[in-house]
Amino acid sequence: MTIQSMTNTNTADTAATVCQTIELADAGCEMVRITAPGIHEAENLALIKETLLKKGYDVPLIADIHFNPKAALIAASTVEKVRINPGNYTDRNVGKADFTDEEFQEAIRKIEERIAPLIEMLKKTGAALRIGSNHGSLSERIISKFGNTPAGMVEAALEFVRICRKMDFHNIVLSMKASNVRVMVHATRLLVKKMMGEGMNYPIHLGVTEAGDAEDGRIKSAAGIGALLADGIGDTIRVSLTEDPVNEIPVAQQICSNFSNQNSFTENPFDQFFYDPFTFTKREIYHNFLTGDFTFPLVLGKTFSDESQVPDLVFSEDKFHGKDRVYEVFEGTKLYFEKQLPEGFVKINASEISVDWLKNLHQTAKLILIVDSTSKNPVGEWRKVFEMLYQVDLKIPVILKKSYSETDPIKLGIHAAVDFGPLFIDGFGDGIWLEAENINPQKMVEISFQILQACGSRISKTEFIACPSCGRTQYDIQASLQKIKSKTSHLPGLKIAVMGCIVNGPGEMADADYGYVGMGNGKVALFKGRNMVQKSIPEAEAVESLIDLIKENGDWREP
Ligand code: SF4
């Protein structure tokens, strides 16, 4: 597994870009991507490369290209890899919703015409090509035929791949990125399936784009990347955080550490799946016997010994999380729950479950299984349990439980997201129970809710989509994101995008309800859905303007 990151300096600023590249390489980054928005920046990559080599750094560089085939051509003579986005390399969006077959074919012919010189150049230099689809920036031509879907993302990339193959160029890497973890996972799996169907097996780069910052960003990335690594998919990874890019590296290393002994697959990995891994379907459960007001997936955790220390997050009835209050009081193996759930909670280690054992549980029994995993491969072990439940057609709810010896809550969040994420992303799991002796129970509950939110399983706070920023960003996106989060985190169900530039930001903020997008020179534009409603707002006033916009649209609630 190769770990990547991306600079967020101005590419025309050689000293700053070299300095950040060195910081990244020293931190363990094995490939560094640098944006090349125009000819000038693409040309400057040569000086950046030369300066790095003089300083003894030969870390491979990747030029990030959007909209500008000429910049790609220039960069190809310098860097080890060129990344293009099929959504904006050739197609131009003009508000057209319907394309005839002839227009579609003509567009593919134009792609070939424009990509051919780049492929010839890459053949000469030996550099690779990453064809990276982004969910938020598919062309209207692709959307008209496939929708804004994983299938559209895959086809957008494969159009380019087929041209590469026609020209006998195979130094290709592919990626399917989305800020929505499920979309990213489904698109990448679909890509692998389609590639194998067409006799291809190119490397895959993984990443959850616009994942945001802090624990939310780390957990979202870990859940998405971890789910695919658990499938045996992924050759390079990037954790995108709206922070100093150097912070991305230890997160990527922690994610990879969960998969140190993994073998890659040679056959279609999805043949063995007992469910459809390309679309989301929540596993059907039988829980009519529950009398309380419960929201699935449940969040379980240990109580505090002193109730006066118990935070609102867990116990206050009028707060969103109040319904999950659970006491863990062991008497032998019996659990007592504060809300007097019906008896019949069965706690068992996953390794003890067999088909015969499950057959002995009656379908209509008032049962909730708490399945503890102590395996080094909890994903595989839990998946096996759900497969057995499927075989015996047993629809009882299943709470996934795992204990950790980790003492750092951030590391724990990353590892737990890698372990639990793949299950929730695939619609399995009706509860989560994290344990770590050395971490505050409130923190464990917070992490549990963050994992569920990252997987789209249970939304308990505002969803933030924030780009990591790059050389195109011309305002303090990290400070703005912090300010926006501090004022709007109490609006569950709302998605707010905070994006670095007006060129790619609006396209890549996907299905956000509101967008806060940098315009350059310290000015910000606000979006309601896909529509720009205000522009050129001074940065100092923009957060208040965003709140006003949310209020005007009736989406505001007092904290
Ligand atoms: S949206 Fe953000 S990461 Fe993407 S090009 Fe613009 S500033 Fe760079």
PDB file of N, CA and C in Angstrom, residues 33 130 133-135 153 175-185 188 205-213 216-228 236-242 248 255 425 454-455 463-468 508:
ATOM      1  N   ARG A  33       1.039  14.765  -4.377  1.00  0.00           N
ATOM      2  CA  ARG A  33       0.285  15.369  -5.485  1.00  0.00           C
ATOM      3  C   ARG A  33       0.339  16.889  -5.343  1.00  0.00           C
ATOM      4  N   ARG A 130      -3.345   8.770 -13.669  1.00  0.00           N
ATOM      5  CA  ARG A 130      -4.495   8.418 -12.815  1.00  0.00           C
ATOM      6  C   ARG A 130      -5.742   9.019 -13.435  1.00  0.00           C
ATOM      7  N   SER A 133     -12.348   9.613 -11.202  1.00  0.00           N
ATOM      8  CA  SER A 133     -13.715  10.157 -11.219  1.00  0.00           C
ATOM      9  C   SER A 133     -14.060  10.694  -9.844  1.00  0.00           C
ATOM     10  N   ASN A 134     -14.771  11.816  -9.840  1.00  0.00           N
ATOM     11  CA  ASN A 134     -15.307  12.351  -8.594  1.00  0.00           C
ATOM     12  C   ASN A 134     -16.826  12.393  -8.702  1.00  0.00           C
ATOM     13  N   HIS A 135     -17.478  11.933  -7.650  1.00  0.00           N
ATOM     14  CA  HIS A 135     -18.937  11.886  -7.669  1.00  0.00           C
ATOM     15  C   HIS A 135     -19.545  13.249  -7.954  1.00  0.00           C
ATOM     16  N   MET A 153     -19.881   7.220 -12.517  1.00  0.00           N
ATOM     17  CA  MET A 153     -18.463   7.446 -12.178  1.00  0.00           C
ATOM     18  C   MET A 153     -17.582   6.416 -12.874  1.00  0.00           C
ATOM     19  N   SER A 175      -9.366   5.826  -9.824  1.00  0.00           N
ATOM     20  CA  SER A 175      -9.961   6.121  -8.512  1.00  0.00           C
ATOM     21  C   SER A 175     -11.393   6.574  -8.683  1.00  0.00           C
ATOM     22  N   MET A 176     -12.196   6.266  -7.684  1.00  0.00           N
ATOM     23  CA  MET A 176     -13.612   6.661  -7.618  1.00  0.00           C
ATOM     24  C   MET A 176     -13.815   7.358  -6.277  1.00  0.00           C
ATOM     25  N   LYS A 177     -13.782   8.669  -6.278  1.00  0.00           N
ATOM     26  CA  LYS A 177     -13.884   9.362  -4.992  1.00  0.00           C
ATOM     27  C   LYS A 177     -15.246  10.035  -4.822  1.00  0.00           C
ATOM     28  N   ALA A 178     -15.688  10.070  -3.581  1.00  0.00           N
ATOM     29  CA  ALA A 178     -16.946  10.749  -3.243  1.00  0.00           C
ATOM     30  C   ALA A 178     -16.850  11.159  -1.784  1.00  0.00           C
ATOM     31  N   SER A 179     -17.593  12.175  -1.415  1.00  0.00           N
ATOM     32  CA  SER A 179     -17.627  12.539   0.005  1.00  0.00           C
ATOM     33  C   SER A 179     -18.597  11.616   0.743  1.00  0.00           C
ATOM     34  N   ASN A 180     -19.492  11.016   0.006  1.00  0.00           N
ATOM     35  CA  ASN A 180     -20.424  10.043   0.575  1.00  0.00           C
ATOM     36  C   ASN A 180     -19.724   8.672   0.574  1.00  0.00           C
ATOM     37  N   VAL A 181     -19.514   8.137   1.768  1.00  0.00           N
ATOM     38  CA  VAL A 181     -18.709   6.923   1.901  1.00  0.00           C
ATOM     39  C   VAL A 181     -19.339   5.747   1.149  1.00  0.00           C
ATOM     40  N   ARG A 182     -20.642   5.633   1.242  1.00  0.00           N
ATOM     41  CA  ARG A 182     -21.291   4.506   0.534  1.00  0.00           C
ATOM     42  C   ARG A 182     -21.082   4.616  -0.965  1.00  0.00           C
ATOM     43  N   VAL A 183     -21.231   5.820  -1.505  1.00  0.00           N
ATOM     44  CA  VAL A 183     -21.059   6.002  -2.954  1.00  0.00           C
ATOM     45  C   VAL A 183     -19.629   5.644  -3.360  1.00  0.00           C
ATOM     46  N   MET A 184     -18.663   6.091  -2.553  1.00  0.00           N
ATOM     47  CA  MET A 184     -17.255   5.810  -2.858  1.00  0.00           C
ATOM     48  C   MET A 184     -16.989   4.299  -2.861  1.00  0.00           C
ATOM     49  N   VAL A 185     -17.546   3.604  -1.870  1.00  0.00           N
ATOM     50  CA  VAL A 185     -17.325   2.157  -1.771  1.00  0.00           C
ATOM     51  C   VAL A 185     -18.016   1.437  -2.933  1.00  0.00           C
ATOM     52  N   THR A 188     -16.274   2.077  -6.321  1.00  0.00           N
ATOM     53  CA  THR A 188     -14.982   1.396  -6.486  1.00  0.00           C
ATOM     54  C   THR A 188     -15.195  -0.100  -6.697  1.00  0.00           C
ATOM     55  N   HIS A 205      -6.619   3.599  -6.633  1.00  0.00           N
ATOM     56  CA  HIS A 205      -6.312   4.569  -5.572  1.00  0.00           C
ATOM     57  C   HIS A 205      -7.600   4.807  -4.779  1.00  0.00           C
ATOM     58  N   LEU A 206      -7.466   4.860  -3.463  1.00  0.00           N
ATOM     59  CA  LEU A 206      -8.648   5.014  -2.613  1.00  0.00           C
ATOM     60  C   LEU A 206      -8.629   6.335  -1.845  1.00  0.00           C
ATOM     61  N   GLY A 207      -9.783   6.901  -1.657  1.00  0.00           N
ATOM     62  CA  GLY A 207      -9.885   8.085  -0.811  1.00  0.00           C
ATOM     63  C   GLY A 207     -11.331   8.535  -0.702  1.00  0.00           C
ATOM     64  N   VAL A 208     -11.666   9.053   0.473  1.00  0.00           N
ATOM     65  CA  VAL A 208     -12.975   9.706   0.648  1.00  0.00           C
ATOM     66  C   VAL A 208     -12.696  11.190   0.474  1.00  0.00           C
ATOM     67  N   THR A 209     -13.277  11.781  -0.528  1.00  0.00           N
ATOM     68  CA  THR A 209     -12.933  13.173  -0.783  1.00  0.00           C
ATOM     69  C   THR A 209     -13.783  14.104   0.080  1.00  0.00           C
ATOM     70  N   GLU A 210     -13.271  15.296   0.333  1.00  0.00           N
ATOM     71  CA  GLU A 210     -13.982  16.290   1.155  1.00  0.00           C
ATOM     72  C   GLU A 210     -14.460  15.692   2.481  1.00  0.00           C
ATOM     73  N   ALA A 211     -13.595  14.918   3.112  1.00  0.00           N
ATOM     74  CA  ALA A 211     -13.998  14.240   4.357  1.00  0.00           C
ATOM     75  C   ALA A 211     -14.083  15.197   5.544  1.00  0.00           C
ATOM     76  N   GLY A 212     -13.506  16.397   5.423  1.00  0.00           N
ATOM     77  CA  GLY A 212     -13.560  17.359   6.526  1.00  0.00           C
ATOM     78  C   GLY A 212     -12.324  17.287   7.399  1.00  0.00           C
ATOM     79  N   ASP A 213     -12.489  17.599   8.667  1.00  0.00           N
ATOM     80  CA  ASP A 213     -11.318  17.657   9.537  1.00  0.00           C
ATOM     81  C   ASP A 213     -11.567  16.883  10.825  1.00  0.00           C
ATOM     82  N   ASP A 216     -14.097  13.629  12.793  1.00  0.00           N
ATOM     83  CA  ASP A 216     -15.085  13.287  11.755  1.00  0.00           C
ATOM     84  C   ASP A 216     -14.377  12.907  10.452  1.00  0.00           C
ATOM     85  N   GLY A 217     -13.407  13.725  10.048  1.00  0.00           N
ATOM     86  CA  GLY A 217     -12.700  13.468   8.798  1.00  0.00           C
ATOM     87  C   GLY A 217     -11.902  12.175   8.856  1.00  0.00           C
ATOM     88  N   ARG A 218     -11.281  11.930   9.985  1.00  0.00           N
ATOM     89  CA  ARG A 218     -10.472  10.715  10.133  1.00  0.00           C
ATOM     90  C   ARG A 218     -11.358   9.470  10.098  1.00  0.00           C
ATOM     91  N   ILE A 219     -12.470   9.548  10.821  1.00  0.00           N
ATOM     92  CA  ILE A 219     -13.355   8.375  10.902  1.00  0.00           C
ATOM     93  C   ILE A 219     -14.019   8.102   9.554  1.00  0.00           C
ATOM     94  N   LYS A 220     -14.415   9.171   8.868  1.00  0.00           N
ATOM     95  CA  LYS A 220     -15.044   8.994   7.554  1.00  0.00           C
ATOM     96  C   LYS A 220     -14.057   8.335   6.577  1.00  0.00           C
ATOM     97  N   SER A 221     -12.836   8.825   6.578  1.00  0.00           N
ATOM     98  CA  SER A 221     -11.822   8.246   5.684  1.00  0.00           C
ATOM     99  C   SER A 221     -11.544   6.797   6.050  1.00  0.00           C
ATOM    100  N   ALA A 222     -11.419   6.540   7.344  1.00  0.00           N
ATOM    101  CA  ALA A 222     -11.088   5.175   7.780  1.00  0.00           C
ATOM    102  C   ALA A 222     -12.204   4.203   7.412  1.00  0.00           C
ATOM    103  N   ALA A 223     -13.445   4.645   7.557  1.00  0.00           N
ATOM    104  CA  ALA A 223     -14.573   3.749   7.248  1.00  0.00           C
ATOM    105  C   ALA A 223     -14.579   3.399   5.754  1.00  0.00           C
ATOM    106  N   GLY A 224     -14.440   4.410   4.902  1.00  0.00           N
ATOM    107  CA  GLY A 224     -14.524   4.172   3.451  1.00  0.00           C
ATOM    108  C   GLY A 224     -13.325   3.409   2.919  1.00  0.00           C
ATOM    109  N   ILE A 225     -12.141   3.889   3.270  1.00  0.00           N
ATOM    110  CA  ILE A 225     -10.921   3.221   2.779  1.00  0.00           C
ATOM    111  C   ILE A 225     -10.841   1.820   3.382  1.00  0.00           C
ATOM    112  N   GLY A 226     -11.168   1.705   4.674  1.00  0.00           N
ATOM    113  CA  GLY A 226     -11.103   0.411   5.351  1.00  0.00           C
ATOM    114  C   GLY A 226     -12.050  -0.605   4.729  1.00  0.00           C
ATOM    115  N   ALA A 227     -13.243  -0.150   4.326  1.00  0.00           N
ATOM    116  CA  ALA A 227     -14.207  -1.092   3.741  1.00  0.00           C
ATOM    117  C   ALA A 227     -13.650  -1.713   2.471  1.00  0.00           C
ATOM    118  N   LEU A 228     -12.968  -0.909   1.664  1.00  0.00           N
ATOM    119  CA  LEU A 228     -12.435  -1.438   0.408  1.00  0.00           C
ATOM    120  C   LEU A 228     -11.187  -2.280   0.642  1.00  0.00           C
ATOM    121  N   THR A 236      -3.088   2.354  -3.580  1.00  0.00           N
ATOM    122  CA  THR A 236      -2.572   3.597  -2.998  1.00  0.00           C
ATOM    123  C   THR A 236      -3.739   4.238  -2.257  1.00  0.00           C
ATOM    124  N   ILE A 237      -3.424   4.995  -1.195  1.00  0.00           N
ATOM    125  CA  ILE A 237      -4.519   5.643  -0.470  1.00  0.00           C
ATOM    126  C   ILE A 237      -4.155   7.091  -0.128  1.00  0.00           C
ATOM    127  N   ARG A 238      -5.206   7.894  -0.022  1.00  0.00           N
ATOM    128  CA  ARG A 238      -5.007   9.239   0.510  1.00  0.00           C
ATOM    129  C   ARG A 238      -6.151   9.562   1.477  1.00  0.00           C
ATOM    130  N   VAL A 239      -5.767  10.010   2.648  1.00  0.00           N
ATOM    131  CA  VAL A 239      -6.742  10.512   3.612  1.00  0.00           C
ATOM    132  C   VAL A 239      -6.815  12.023   3.390  1.00  0.00           C
ATOM    133  N   SER A 240      -7.983  12.538   3.012  1.00  0.00           N
ATOM    134  CA  SER A 240      -8.111  13.985   2.765  1.00  0.00           C
ATOM    135  C   SER A 240      -8.629  14.668   4.009  1.00  0.00           C
ATOM    136  N   LEU A 241      -7.857  15.576   4.559  1.00  0.00           N
ATOM    137  CA  LEU A 241      -8.312  16.319   5.735  1.00  0.00           C
ATOM    138  C   LEU A 241      -8.203  17.816   5.466  1.00  0.00           C
ATOM    139  N   THR A 242      -9.139  18.568   5.980  1.00  0.00           N
ATOM    140  CA  THR A 242      -9.036  20.024   5.872  1.00  0.00           C
ATOM    141  C   THR A 242      -8.140  20.516   7.008  1.00  0.00           C
ATOM    142  N   GLU A 248      -2.324  14.108   7.568  1.00  0.00           N
ATOM    143  CA  GLU A 248      -3.000  12.980   6.902  1.00  0.00           C
ATOM    144  C   GLU A 248      -2.182  11.684   6.996  1.00  0.00           C
ATOM    145  N   ILE A 255      -4.589   3.348   9.258  1.00  0.00           N
ATOM    146  CA  ILE A 255      -5.553   2.558   8.474  1.00  0.00           C
ATOM    147  C   ILE A 255      -4.834   1.345   7.866  1.00  0.00           C
ATOM    148  N   ILE A 425     -21.680   0.133   6.402  1.00  0.00           N
ATOM    149  CA  ILE A 425     -21.772   0.603   5.013  1.00  0.00           C
ATOM    150  C   ILE A 425     -22.595  -0.388   4.182  1.00  0.00           C
ATOM    151  N   ALA A 454     -20.644   8.535   9.724  1.00  0.00           N
ATOM    152  CA  ALA A 454     -19.741   8.387   8.575  1.00  0.00           C
ATOM    153  C   ALA A 454     -20.284   7.365   7.576  1.00  0.00           C
ATOM    154  N   CYS A 455     -20.933   6.332   8.103  1.00  0.00           N
ATOM    155  CA  CYS A 455     -21.451   5.259   7.231  1.00  0.00           C
ATOM    156  C   CYS A 455     -22.865   5.577   6.728  1.00  0.00           C
ATOM    157  N   GLU A 463     -23.835  17.301   8.847  1.00  0.00           N
ATOM    158  CA  GLU A 463     -22.806  16.655   8.023  1.00  0.00           C
ATOM    159  C   GLU A 463     -21.986  17.750   7.342  1.00  0.00           C
ATOM    160  N   PHE A 464     -20.680  17.709   7.518  1.00  0.00           N
ATOM    161  CA  PHE A 464     -19.830  18.716   6.870  1.00  0.00           C
ATOM    162  C   PHE A 464     -19.019  18.061   5.761  1.00  0.00           C
ATOM    163  N   ILE A 465     -19.078  18.701   4.602  1.00  0.00           N
ATOM    164  CA  ILE A 465     -18.280  18.254   3.466  1.00  0.00           C
ATOM    165  C   ILE A 465     -17.249  19.361   3.267  1.00  0.00           C
ATOM    166  N   ALA A 466     -15.988  19.053   3.445  1.00  0.00           N
ATOM    167  CA  ALA A 466     -14.990  20.124   3.330  1.00  0.00           C
ATOM    168  C   ALA A 466     -13.789  19.622   2.565  1.00  0.00           C
ATOM    169  N   CYS A 467     -13.389  20.363   1.548  1.00  0.00           N
ATOM    170  CA  CYS A 467     -12.251  19.912   0.744  1.00  0.00           C
ATOM    171  C   CYS A 467     -10.948  20.123   1.514  1.00  0.00           C
ATOM    172  N   PRO A 468      -9.919  19.373   1.163  1.00  0.00           N
ATOM    173  CA  PRO A 468      -8.664  19.488   1.912  1.00  0.00           C
ATOM    174  C   PRO A 468      -7.918  20.780   1.588  1.00  0.00           C
ATOM    175  N   GLU A 508     -17.965  19.867  -6.795  1.00  0.00           N
ATOM    176  CA  GLU A 508     -17.560  18.734  -5.958  1.00  0.00           C
ATOM    177  C   GLU A 508     -18.238  18.704  -4.596  1.00  0.00           C
TER     178      GLU A 508
END
